Tab-separated table of N, CA, C and O in Angstrom:
chain	number	residue	atom	x	y	z
I	157	UNK	N	104.538	-22.218	153.940
I	157	UNK	CA	103.227	-21.922	153.401
I	157	UNK	C	103.173	-20.504	152.830
I	157	UNK	O	102.364	-20.251	151.957
I	158	UNK	N	104.029	-19.618	153.327
I	158	UNK	CA	104.026	-18.257	152.795
I	158	UNK	C	104.388	-18.249	151.311
I	158	UNK	O	103.844	-17.453	150.545
I	159	UNK	N	105.294	-19.135	150.913
I	159	UNK	CA	105.650	-19.227	149.492
I	159	UNK	C	104.455	-19.679	148.661
I	159	UNK	O	104.221	-19.175	147.558
I	160	UNK	N	103.690	-20.625	149.183
I	160	UNK	CA	102.505	-21.106	148.471
I	160	UNK	C	101.455	-20.004	148.392
I	160	UNK	O	100.860	-19.774	147.330
I	161	UNK	N	101.225	-19.312	149.485
I	161	UNK	CA	100.229	-18.240	149.503
I	161	UNK	C	100.604	-17.088	148.570
I	161	UNK	O	99.723	-16.381	148.083
I	162	UNK	N	101.890	-16.905	148.309
I	162	UNK	CA	102.352	-15.785	147.476
I	162	UNK	C	102.264	-16.067	145.973
I	162	UNK	O	102.485	-15.169	145.165
I	163	UNK	N	101.916	-17.289	145.594
I	163	UNK	CA	101.849	-17.631	144.169
I	163	UNK	C	100.716	-16.859	143.491
I	163	UNK	O	99.594	-16.817	143.983
I	164	UNK	N	101.033	-16.258	142.347
I	164	UNK	CA	100.014	-15.613	141.524
I	164	UNK	C	99.292	-16.722	140.762
I	164	UNK	O	99.807	-17.273	139.792
I	165	UNK	N	98.097	-17.081	141.204
I	165	UNK	CA	97.360	-18.203	140.616
I	165	UNK	C	96.513	-17.785	139.430
I	165	UNK	O	95.934	-18.635	138.758
I	166	UNK	N	96.413	-16.505	139.152
I	166	UNK	CA	95.546	-16.023	138.080
I	166	UNK	C	96.343	-15.856	136.788
I	166	UNK	O	96.436	-14.765	136.220
I	167	UNK	N	96.910	-16.971	136.333
I	167	UNK	CA	97.710	-17.001	135.117
I	167	UNK	C	97.856	-18.445	134.678
I	167	UNK	O	97.520	-19.367	135.413
I	168	UNK	N	98.378	-18.633	133.495
I	168	UNK	CA	98.681	-19.980	133.031
I	168	UNK	C	99.841	-20.533	133.851
I	168	UNK	O	100.778	-19.794	134.175
I	169	UNK	N	99.810	-21.806	134.187
I	169	UNK	CA	100.925	-22.375	134.952
I	169	UNK	C	102.220	-22.331	134.145
I	169	UNK	O	102.224	-22.643	132.955
I	170	UNK	N	103.307	-21.957	134.787
I	170	UNK	CA	104.593	-21.948	134.092
I	170	UNK	C	105.131	-23.370	133.917
I	170	UNK	O	104.602	-24.322	134.499
I	171	UNK	N	106.182	-23.506	133.142
I	171	UNK	CA	106.789	-24.818	132.898
I	171	UNK	C	107.590	-25.332	134.081
I	171	UNK	O	107.863	-26.529	134.162
I	172	UNK	N	107.979	-24.443	134.983
I	172	UNK	CA	108.769	-24.866	136.142
I	172	UNK	C	108.492	-23.908	137.302
I	172	UNK	O	107.817	-22.898	137.141
I	173	UNK	N	108.995	-24.259	138.459
I	173	UNK	CA	108.807	-23.431	139.641
I	173	UNK	C	107.780	-24.023	140.588
I	173	UNK	O	107.233	-25.108	140.358
I	174	UNK	N	107.517	-23.318	141.668
I	174	UNK	CA	106.653	-23.822	142.723
I	174	UNK	C	105.232	-24.111	142.243
I	174	UNK	O	104.664	-25.162	142.559
I	175	UNK	N	104.657	-23.212	141.466
I	175	UNK	CA	103.293	-23.441	140.981
I	175	UNK	C	103.226	-24.723	140.153
I	175	UNK	O	102.325	-25.547	140.319
I	176	UNK	N	104.160	-24.907	139.271
I	176	UNK	CA	104.219	-26.098	138.435
I	176	UNK	C	104.432	-27.349	139.286
I	176	UNK	O	103.779	-28.381	139.076
I	177	UNK	N	105.323	-27.270	140.252
I	177	UNK	CA	105.577	-28.417	141.134
I	177	UNK	C	104.331	-28.798	141.930
I	177	UNK	O	104.012	-29.986	142.069
I	178	UNK	N	103.606	-27.817	142.438
I	178	UNK	CA	102.387	-28.108	143.197
I	178	UNK	C	101.309	-28.723	142.299
I	178	UNK	O	100.564	-29.606	142.719
I	179	UNK	N	101.222	-28.269	141.072
I	179	UNK	CA	100.202	-28.746	140.155
I	179	UNK	C	100.495	-30.146	139.625
I	179	UNK	O	99.599	-30.979	139.533
I	180	UNK	N	101.742	-30.430	139.298
I	180	UNK	CA	102.062	-31.642	138.551
I	180	UNK	C	102.774	-32.735	139.333
I	180	UNK	O	102.943	-33.837	138.818
I	181	UNK	N	103.217	-32.486	140.542
I	181	UNK	CA	103.946	-33.515	141.294
I	181	UNK	C	102.997	-34.569	141.838
I	181	UNK	O	101.861	-34.282	142.193
I	182	UNK	N	103.486	-35.811	141.902
I	182	UNK	CA	102.676	-36.945	142.320
I	182	UNK	C	103.380	-37.756	143.405
I	182	UNK	O	104.606	-37.854	143.414
I	183	UNK	N	102.599	-38.381	144.293
I	183	UNK	CA	103.203	-39.241	145.306
I	183	UNK	C	103.741	-40.537	144.707
I	183	UNK	O	103.260	-40.999	143.669
I	184	UNK	N	104.729	-41.073	145.377
I	184	UNK	CA	105.257	-42.386	145.031
I	184	UNK	C	105.389	-43.185	146.324
I	184	UNK	O	105.434	-42.595	147.412
I	185	UNK	N	105.482	-44.496	146.259
I	185	UNK	CA	105.436	-45.298	147.483
I	185	UNK	C	106.738	-45.367	148.277
I	185	UNK	O	106.726	-45.825	149.415
I	186	UNK	N	107.844	-44.913	147.722
I	186	UNK	CA	109.111	-45.009	148.446
I	186	UNK	C	109.695	-43.627	148.705
I	186	UNK	O	109.369	-42.658	148.024
I	187	UNK	N	110.547	-43.541	149.706
I	187	UNK	CA	111.081	-42.264	150.190
I	187	UNK	C	111.868	-41.502	149.131
I	187	UNK	O	112.369	-42.074	148.167
I	188	UNK	N	111.982	-40.214	149.373
I	188	UNK	CA	112.796	-39.351	148.535
I	188	UNK	C	111.996	-38.631	147.465
I	188	UNK	O	110.776	-38.689	147.413
I	189	UNK	N	112.761	-37.950	146.613
I	189	UNK	CA	112.202	-37.207	145.487
I	189	UNK	C	112.885	-37.705	144.231
I	189	UNK	O	114.087	-37.936	144.216
I	190	UNK	N	112.112	-37.880	143.176
I	190	UNK	CA	112.672	-38.327	141.913
I	190	UNK	C	111.939	-37.709	140.750
I	190	UNK	O	111.004	-36.927	140.929
I	191	UNK	N	112.342	-38.068	139.554
I	191	UNK	CA	111.687	-37.524	138.376
I	191	UNK	C	110.232	-37.983	138.289
I	191	UNK	O	109.883	-39.077	138.717
I	192	UNK	N	109.412	-37.138	137.718
I	192	UNK	CA	107.995	-37.444	137.554
I	192	UNK	C	107.761	-38.193	136.255
I	192	UNK	O	108.411	-37.922	135.244
I	193	UNK	N	106.796	-39.091	136.271
I	193	UNK	CA	106.401	-39.796	135.044
I	193	UNK	C	105.766	-38.843	134.039
I	193	UNK	O	105.657	-39.155	132.863
I	194	UNK	N	105.350	-37.663	134.496
I	194	UNK	CA	104.704	-36.684	133.619
I	194	UNK	C	105.722	-35.874	132.803
I	194	UNK	O	105.357	-35.213	131.846
I	195	UNK	N	106.960	-35.849	133.270
I	195	UNK	CA	107.973	-35.034	132.610
I	195	UNK	C	108.040	-33.619	133.147
I	195	UNK	O	108.860	-32.810	132.726
I	196	UNK	N	107.187	-33.289	134.095
I	196	UNK	CA	107.179	-31.994	134.774
I	196	UNK	C	106.805	-32.268	136.221
I	196	UNK	O	106.130	-33.246	136.520
I	197	UNK	N	107.250	-31.441	137.138
I	197	UNK	CA	107.044	-31.719	138.552
I	197	UNK	C	107.980	-32.817	139.003
I	197	UNK	O	108.954	-33.153	138.325
I	198	UNK	N	107.692	-33.401	140.166
I	198	UNK	CA	108.524	-34.466	140.732
I	198	UNK	C	107.626	-35.569	141.280
I	198	UNK	O	106.415	-35.395	141.423
I	199	UNK	N	108.234	-36.690	141.606
I	199	UNK	CA	107.568	-37.749	142.358
I	199	UNK	C	108.133	-37.672	143.769
I	199	UNK	O	109.350	-37.603	143.957
I	200	UNK	N	107.249	-37.646	144.781
I	200	UNK	CA	107.697	-37.472	146.165
I	200	UNK	C	107.231	-38.629	147.035
I	200	UNK	O	106.150	-39.177	146.846
I	201	UNK	N	108.073	-38.999	147.984
I	201	UNK	CA	107.796	-40.137	148.843
I	201	UNK	C	107.149	-39.761	150.157
I	201	UNK	O	106.962	-38.579	150.474
I	202	UNK	N	106.815	-40.789	150.957
I	202	UNK	CA	106.147	-40.556	152.235
I	202	UNK	C	106.969	-39.694	153.202
I	202	UNK	O	106.397	-38.948	153.990
I	203	UNK	N	108.293	-39.774	153.116
I	203	UNK	CA	109.130	-38.944	153.984
I	203	UNK	C	108.975	-37.457	153.645
I	203	UNK	O	108.965	-36.611	154.545
I	204	UNK	N	108.800	-37.150	152.383
I	204	UNK	CA	108.626	-35.759	151.951
I	204	UNK	C	107.272	-35.245	152.428
I	204	UNK	O	107.150	-34.125	152.942
I	205	UNK	N	106.242	-36.067	152.270
I	205	UNK	CA	104.902	-35.684	152.737
I	205	UNK	C	104.903	-35.452	154.241
I	205	UNK	O	104.382	-34.439	154.726
I	206	UNK	N	105.502	-36.382	154.995
I	206	UNK	CA	105.545	-36.250	156.456
I	206	UNK	C	106.310	-34.998	156.872
I	206	UNK	O	105.871	-34.256	157.759
I	207	UNK	N	107.430	-34.721	156.212
I	207	UNK	CA	108.211	-33.525	156.526
I	207	UNK	C	107.439	-32.247	156.238
I	207	UNK	O	107.475	-31.297	157.025
I	208	UNK	N	106.741	-32.210	155.111
I	208	UNK	CA	105.935	-31.041	154.758
I	208	UNK	C	104.839	-30.824	155.791
I	208	UNK	O	104.612	-29.705	156.253
I	209	UNK	N	104.150	-31.886	156.162
I	209	UNK	CA	103.077	-31.779	157.161
I	209	UNK	C	103.634	-31.320	158.509
I	209	UNK	O	103.055	-30.427	159.148
I	210	UNK	N	104.728	-31.912	158.944
I	210	UNK	CA	105.329	-31.536	160.232
I	210	UNK	C	105.776	-30.077	160.233
I	210	UNK	O	105.491	-29.339	161.172
I	211	UNK	N	106.444	-29.651	159.165
I	211	UNK	CA	106.942	-28.279	159.072
I	211	UNK	C	105.811	-27.258	159.109
I	211	UNK	O	105.946	-26.188	159.687
I	212	UNK	N	104.682	-27.613	158.503
I	212	UNK	CA	103.588	-26.665	158.362
I	212	UNK	C	102.407	-26.915	159.287
I	212	UNK	O	101.370	-26.268	159.160
I	213	UNK	N	102.561	-27.829	160.232
I	213	UNK	CA	101.511	-28.091	161.209
I	213	UNK	C	100.240	-28.655	160.595
I	213	UNK	O	99.141	-28.333	161.034
I	214	UNK	N	100.389	-29.502	159.586
I	214	UNK	CA	99.237	-30.081	158.890
I	214	UNK	C	99.076	-31.557	159.254
I	214	UNK	O	100.061	-32.248	159.526
I	215	UNK	N	97.845	-32.045	159.206
I	215	UNK	CA	97.596	-33.472	159.418
I	215	UNK	C	97.775	-34.257	158.125
I	215	UNK	O	98.183	-35.416	158.146
I	216	UNK	N	97.449	-33.620	157.011
I	216	UNK	CA	97.569	-34.291	155.723
I	216	UNK	C	97.573	-33.262	154.603
I	216	UNK	O	97.298	-32.088	154.820
I	217	UNK	N	97.859	-33.756	153.411
I	217	UNK	CA	97.798	-32.959	152.190
I	217	UNK	C	96.706	-33.573	151.321
I	217	UNK	O	96.694	-34.787	151.101
I	218	UNK	N	95.787	-32.748	150.848
I	218	UNK	CA	94.757	-33.194	149.920
I	218	UNK	C	95.096	-32.596	148.567
I	218	UNK	O	95.292	-31.389	148.445
I	219	UNK	N	95.168	-33.451	147.576
I	219	UNK	CA	95.575	-33.031	146.231
I	219	UNK	C	94.627	-33.610	145.200
I	219	UNK	O	93.783	-34.439	145.521
I	220	UNK	N	94.787	-33.169	143.974
I	220	UNK	CA	93.971	-33.683	142.883
I	220	UNK	C	94.830	-33.731	141.636
I	220	UNK	O	96.049	-33.826	141.726
I	221	UNK	N	94.191	-33.672	140.490
I	221	UNK	CA	94.883	-33.580	139.206
I	221	UNK	C	95.591	-34.871	138.827
I	221	UNK	O	96.587	-34.874	138.114
I	222	UNK	N	95.078	-36.002	139.347
I	222	UNK	CA	95.612	-37.310	138.966
I	222	UNK	C	94.466	-38.324	139.038
I	222	UNK	O	93.838	-38.474	140.084
I	223	UNK	N	94.216	-39.012	137.935
I	223	UNK	CA	93.130	-39.990	137.882
I	223	UNK	C	93.386	-41.110	138.889
I	223	UNK	O	94.499	-41.634	138.982
I	224	UNK	N	92.348	-41.469	139.629
I	224	UNK	CA	92.385	-42.608	140.549
I	224	UNK	C	91.206	-43.505	140.232
I	224	UNK	O	90.071	-43.033	140.091
I	225	UNK	N	91.454	-44.784	140.115
I	225	UNK	CA	90.436	-45.746	139.689
I	225	UNK	C	89.156	-45.663	140.508
I	225	UNK	O	88.056	-45.691	139.976
I	226	UNK	N	89.293	-45.540	141.811
I	226	UNK	CA	88.127	-45.487	142.700
I	226	UNK	C	87.698	-44.053	143.032
I	226	UNK	O	86.870	-43.840	143.907
I	227	UNK	N	88.319	-43.066	142.369
I	227	UNK	CA	87.968	-41.667	142.599
I	227	UNK	C	88.837	-40.992	143.646
I	227	UNK	O	88.900	-39.773	143.705
I	228	UNK	N	89.472	-41.775	144.474
I	228	UNK	CA	90.387	-41.227	145.482
I	228	UNK	C	91.373	-42.312	145.892
I	228	UNK	O	91.158	-43.501	145.635
I	229	UNK	N	92.462	-41.877	146.527
I	229	UNK	CA	93.448	-42.809	147.061
I	229	UNK	C	94.127	-42.156	148.250
I	229	UNK	O	94.538	-40.993	148.178
I	230	UNK	N	94.225	-42.894	149.347
I	230	UNK	CA	94.913	-42.432	150.550
I	230	UNK	C	96.269	-43.129	150.583
I	230	UNK	O	96.340	-44.356	150.535
I	231	UNK	N	97.337	-42.344	150.660
I	231	UNK	CA	98.699	-42.885	150.645
I	231	UNK	C	99.518	-42.259	151.768
I	231	UNK	O	99.041	-41.408	152.506
I	232	UNK	N	100.761	-42.681	151.839
I	232	UNK	CA	101.733	-42.111	152.774
I	232	UNK	C	101.209	-42.112	154.212
I	232	UNK	O	101.233	-41.094	154.893
I	233	UNK	N	100.739	-43.287	154.626
I	233	UNK	CA	100.224	-43.479	155.991
I	233	UNK	C	99.113	-42.482	156.327
I	233	UNK	O	99.032	-41.971	157.436
I	234	UNK	N	98.278	-42.201	155.343
I	234	UNK	CA	97.135	-41.321	155.551
I	234	UNK	C	97.440	-39.845	155.439
I	234	UNK	O	96.544	-39.015	155.569
I	235	UNK	N	98.676	-39.482	155.136
I	235	UNK	CA	99.057	-38.073	155.075
I	235	UNK	C	98.930	-37.462	153.680
I	235	UNK	O	99.036	-36.263	153.517
I	236	UNK	N	98.692	-38.279	152.671
I	236	UNK	CA	98.539	-37.786	151.302
I	236	UNK	C	97.265	-38.386	150.714
I	236	UNK	O	97.163	-39.602	150.554
I	237	UNK	N	96.300	-37.524	150.408
I	237	UNK	CA	95.024	-37.959	149.863
I	237	UNK	C	94.850	-37.329	148.487
I	237	UNK	O	94.937	-36.115	148.338
I	238	UNK	N	94.624	-38.183	147.490
I	238	UNK	CA	94.318	-37.709	146.149
I	238	UNK	C	92.833	-37.911	145.901
I	238	UNK	O	92.315	-39.008	146.110
I	239	UNK	N	92.151	-36.857	145.478
I	239	UNK	CA	90.726	-36.915	145.153
I	239	UNK	C	90.575	-36.452	143.707
I	239	UNK	O	91.080	-35.395	143.329
I	240	UNK	N	89.881	-37.257	142.912
I	240	UNK	CA	89.685	-36.928	141.494
I	240	UNK	C	88.195	-36.971	141.215
I	240	UNK	O	87.564	-38.015	141.323
I	241	UNK	N	87.620	-35.834	140.837
I	241	UNK	CA	86.164	-35.719	140.763
I	241	UNK	C	85.576	-35.936	139.374
I	241	UNK	O	84.367	-35.801	139.201
I	242	UNK	N	86.376	-36.289	138.388
I	242	UNK	CA	85.866	-36.477	137.024
I	242	UNK	C	85.736	-37.967	136.718
I	242	UNK	O	86.710	-38.625	136.385
I	243	UNK	N	84.504	-38.514	136.819
I	243	UNK	CA	84.347	-39.937	136.500
I	243	UNK	C	84.504	-40.184	135.004
I	243	UNK	O	84.175	-39.335	134.185
I	244	UNK	N	85.016	-41.366	134.681
I	244	UNK	CA	85.248	-41.750	133.287
I	244	UNK	C	85.971	-40.637	132.534
I	244	UNK	O	85.538	-40.172	131.481
I	245	UNK	N	87.098	-40.227	133.088
I	245	UNK	CA	87.882	-39.111	132.571
I	245	UNK	C	88.113	-39.251	131.074
I	245	UNK	O	88.472	-40.320	130.582
I	246	UNK	N	87.883	-38.176	130.357
I	246	UNK	CA	88.030	-38.110	128.891
I	246	UNK	C	87.183	-39.160	128.182
I	246	UNK	O	87.520	-39.604	127.081
I	247	UNK	N	86.089	-39.574	128.814
I	247	UNK	CA	85.176	-40.574	128.245
I	247	UNK	C	85.858	-41.905	127.926
I	247	UNK	O	85.374	-42.665	127.093
I	248	UNK	N	86.970	-42.196	128.605
I	248	UNK	CA	87.656	-43.442	128.269
I	248	UNK	C	88.350	-44.132	129.432
I	248	UNK	O	88.727	-45.288	129.311
I	249	UNK	N	88.502	-43.482	130.569
I	249	UNK	CA	89.295	-44.076	131.644
I	249	UNK	C	88.518	-45.088	132.493
I	249	UNK	O	89.109	-45.945	133.124
I	250	UNK	N	87.205	-44.961	132.560
I	250	UNK	CA	86.407	-45.901	133.336
I	250	UNK	C	86.525	-45.731	134.845
I	250	UNK	O	86.009	-46.543	135.605
I	251	UNK	N	87.158	-44.667	135.300
I	251	UNK	CA	87.344	-44.416	136.735
I	251	UNK	C	86.078	-43.852	137.365
I	251	UNK	O	85.218	-43.310	136.684
I	252	UNK	N	85.987	-43.997	138.666
I	252	UNK	CA	84.935	-43.341	139.430
I	252	UNK	C	85.403	-41.935	139.779
I	252	UNK	O	86.598	-41.642	139.734
I	253	UNK	N	84.480	-41.077	140.122
I	253	UNK	CA	84.790	-39.759	140.656
I	253	UNK	C	84.564	-39.803	142.160
I	253	UNK	O	83.908	-40.712	142.680
I	254	UNK	N	85.093	-38.827	142.864
I	254	UNK	CA	84.888	-38.771	144.310
I	254	UNK	C	85.012	-37.336	144.797
I	254	UNK	O	85.580	-36.480	144.124
I	255	UNK	N	84.430	-37.109	145.969
I	255	UNK	CA	84.692	-35.877	146.699
I	255	UNK	C	84.877	-36.235	148.157
I	255	UNK	O	84.543	-37.340	148.596
I	256	UNK	N	85.448	-35.311	148.882
I	256	UNK	CA	85.804	-35.567	150.267
I	256	UNK	C	85.162	-34.508	151.153
I	256	UNK	O	85.070	-33.344	150.765
I	257	UNK	N	84.714	-34.935	152.295
I	257	UNK	CA	84.249	-34.036	153.354
I	257	UNK	C	84.994	-34.413	154.618
I	257	UNK	O	85.249	-35.581	154.875
I	258	UNK	N	85.311	-33.402	155.393
I	258	UNK	CA	85.960	-33.655	156.675
I	258	UNK	C	84.939	-33.446	157.786
I	258	UNK	O	84.228	-32.447	157.801
I	259	UNK	N	84.885	-34.384	158.711
I	259	UNK	CA	83.982	-34.275	159.852
I	259	UNK	C	84.489	-33.179	160.780
I	259	UNK	O	85.600	-32.653	160.596
I	260	UNK	N	83.711	-32.858	161.795
I	260	UNK	CA	84.110	-31.804	162.744
I	260	UNK	C	85.427	-32.131	163.443
I	260	UNK	O	86.130	-31.237	163.886
I	261	UNK	N	85.779	-33.411	163.520
I	261	UNK	CA	87.060	-33.785	164.138
I	261	UNK	C	88.127	-34.130	163.086
I	261	UNK	O	89.088	-34.836	163.360
I	262	UNK	N	87.942	-33.587	161.870
I	262	UNK	CA	88.922	-33.675	160.773
I	262	UNK	C	89.147	-35.084	160.228
I	262	UNK	O	90.216	-35.373	159.686
I	263	UNK	N	88.166	-35.941	160.331
I	263	UNK	CA	88.253	-37.268	159.718
I	263	UNK	C	87.664	-37.175	158.314
I	263	UNK	O	86.576	-36.631	158.123
I	264	UNK	N	88.378	-37.714	157.313
I	264	UNK	CA	87.854	-37.629	155.946
I	264	UNK	C	86.715	-38.619	155.711
I	264	UNK	O	86.757	-39.755	156.181
I	265	UNK	N	85.711	-38.169	154.999
I	265	UNK	CA	84.630	-39.030	154.522
I	265	UNK	C	84.609	-38.908	153.008
I	265	UNK	O	84.521	-37.801	152.468
I	266	UNK	N	84.699	-40.036	152.331
I	266	UNK	CA	84.769	-40.047	150.877
I	266	UNK	C	83.427	-40.457	150.289
I	266	UNK	O	82.765	-41.360	150.792
I	267	UNK	N	83.056	-39.797	149.226
I	267	UNK	CA	81.836	-40.108	148.498
I	267	UNK	C	82.214	-40.369	147.048
I	267	UNK	O	82.768	-39.485	146.383
I	268	UNK	N	81.938	-41.589	146.571
I	268	UNK	CA	82.281	-41.972	145.207
I	268	UNK	C	81.041	-41.948	144.321
I	268	UNK	O	79.925	-42.145	144.806
I	269	UNK	N	81.253	-41.723	143.036
I	269	UNK	CA	80.151	-41.737	142.085
I	269	UNK	C	80.666	-42.170	140.717
I	269	UNK	O	81.868	-42.108	140.446
I	270	UNK	N	79.749	-42.614	139.881
I	270	UNK	CA	80.101	-43.033	138.528
I	270	UNK	C	79.604	-41.998	137.530
I	270	UNK	O	78.830	-41.110	137.873
I	271	UNK	N	80.022	-42.140	136.312
I	271	UNK	CA	79.608	-41.205	135.269
I	271	UNK	C	78.193	-41.525	134.799
I	271	UNK	O	77.678	-42.620	135.044
I	272	UNK	N	77.600	-40.578	134.143
I	272	UNK	CA	76.313	-40.782	133.472
I	272	UNK	C	76.559	-40.591	131.979
I	272	UNK	O	77.452	-39.845	131.581
I	273	UNK	N	75.784	-41.253	131.154
I	273	UNK	CA	75.980	-41.081	129.706
I	273	UNK	C	75.732	-39.640	129.283
I	273	UNK	O	74.912	-38.932	129.878
I	274	UNK	N	76.434	-39.231	128.258
I	274	UNK	CA	76.213	-37.904	127.690
I	274	UNK	C	74.835	-37.872	127.019
I	274	UNK	O	74.410	-38.859	126.423
I	275	UNK	N	74.173	-36.751	127.075
I	275	UNK	CA	72.901	-36.652	126.342
I	275	UNK	C	73.182	-36.656	124.844
I	275	UNK	O	74.266	-36.269	124.408
I	276	UNK	N	72.214	-37.097	124.069
I	276	UNK	CA	72.432	-37.088	122.610
I	276	UNK	C	72.609	-35.660	122.098
I	276	UNK	O	71.929	-34.740	122.538
I	277	UNK	N	73.547	-35.506	121.201
I	277	UNK	CA	73.818	-34.185	120.609
I	277	UNK	C	73.213	-34.150	119.217
I	277	UNK	O	73.437	-35.050	118.412
I	278	UNK	N	72.466	-33.124	118.957
I	278	UNK	CA	71.823	-33.000	117.632
I	278	UNK	C	72.527	-31.988	116.797
I	278	UNK	O	73.122	-31.086	117.187
């Protein structure tokens, strides 16, 4: 976690390195690490998520930056949660948005919402 905390976040993301990997990497359903469908970052499996959580004393990883049809998706036996808060992304995806709250005992509660039409522009 010290490497993550040391990242200079007040800049444009670089093409490679830890900041880029954290921003662009996505979960996949099978173990290991492989190339990302995005062409940057990696695709990581449940074993990688579990190892990261165990090493850093975490219950789960909450991430974003990937459209999910229902606004969120829980994967990797509950250890990887993707939350996407932009409904109908780019006015064409038709996805719901969501946000997450954790209860006092660290249980996630998800709240989904749909988009509203844009106001008329004059």
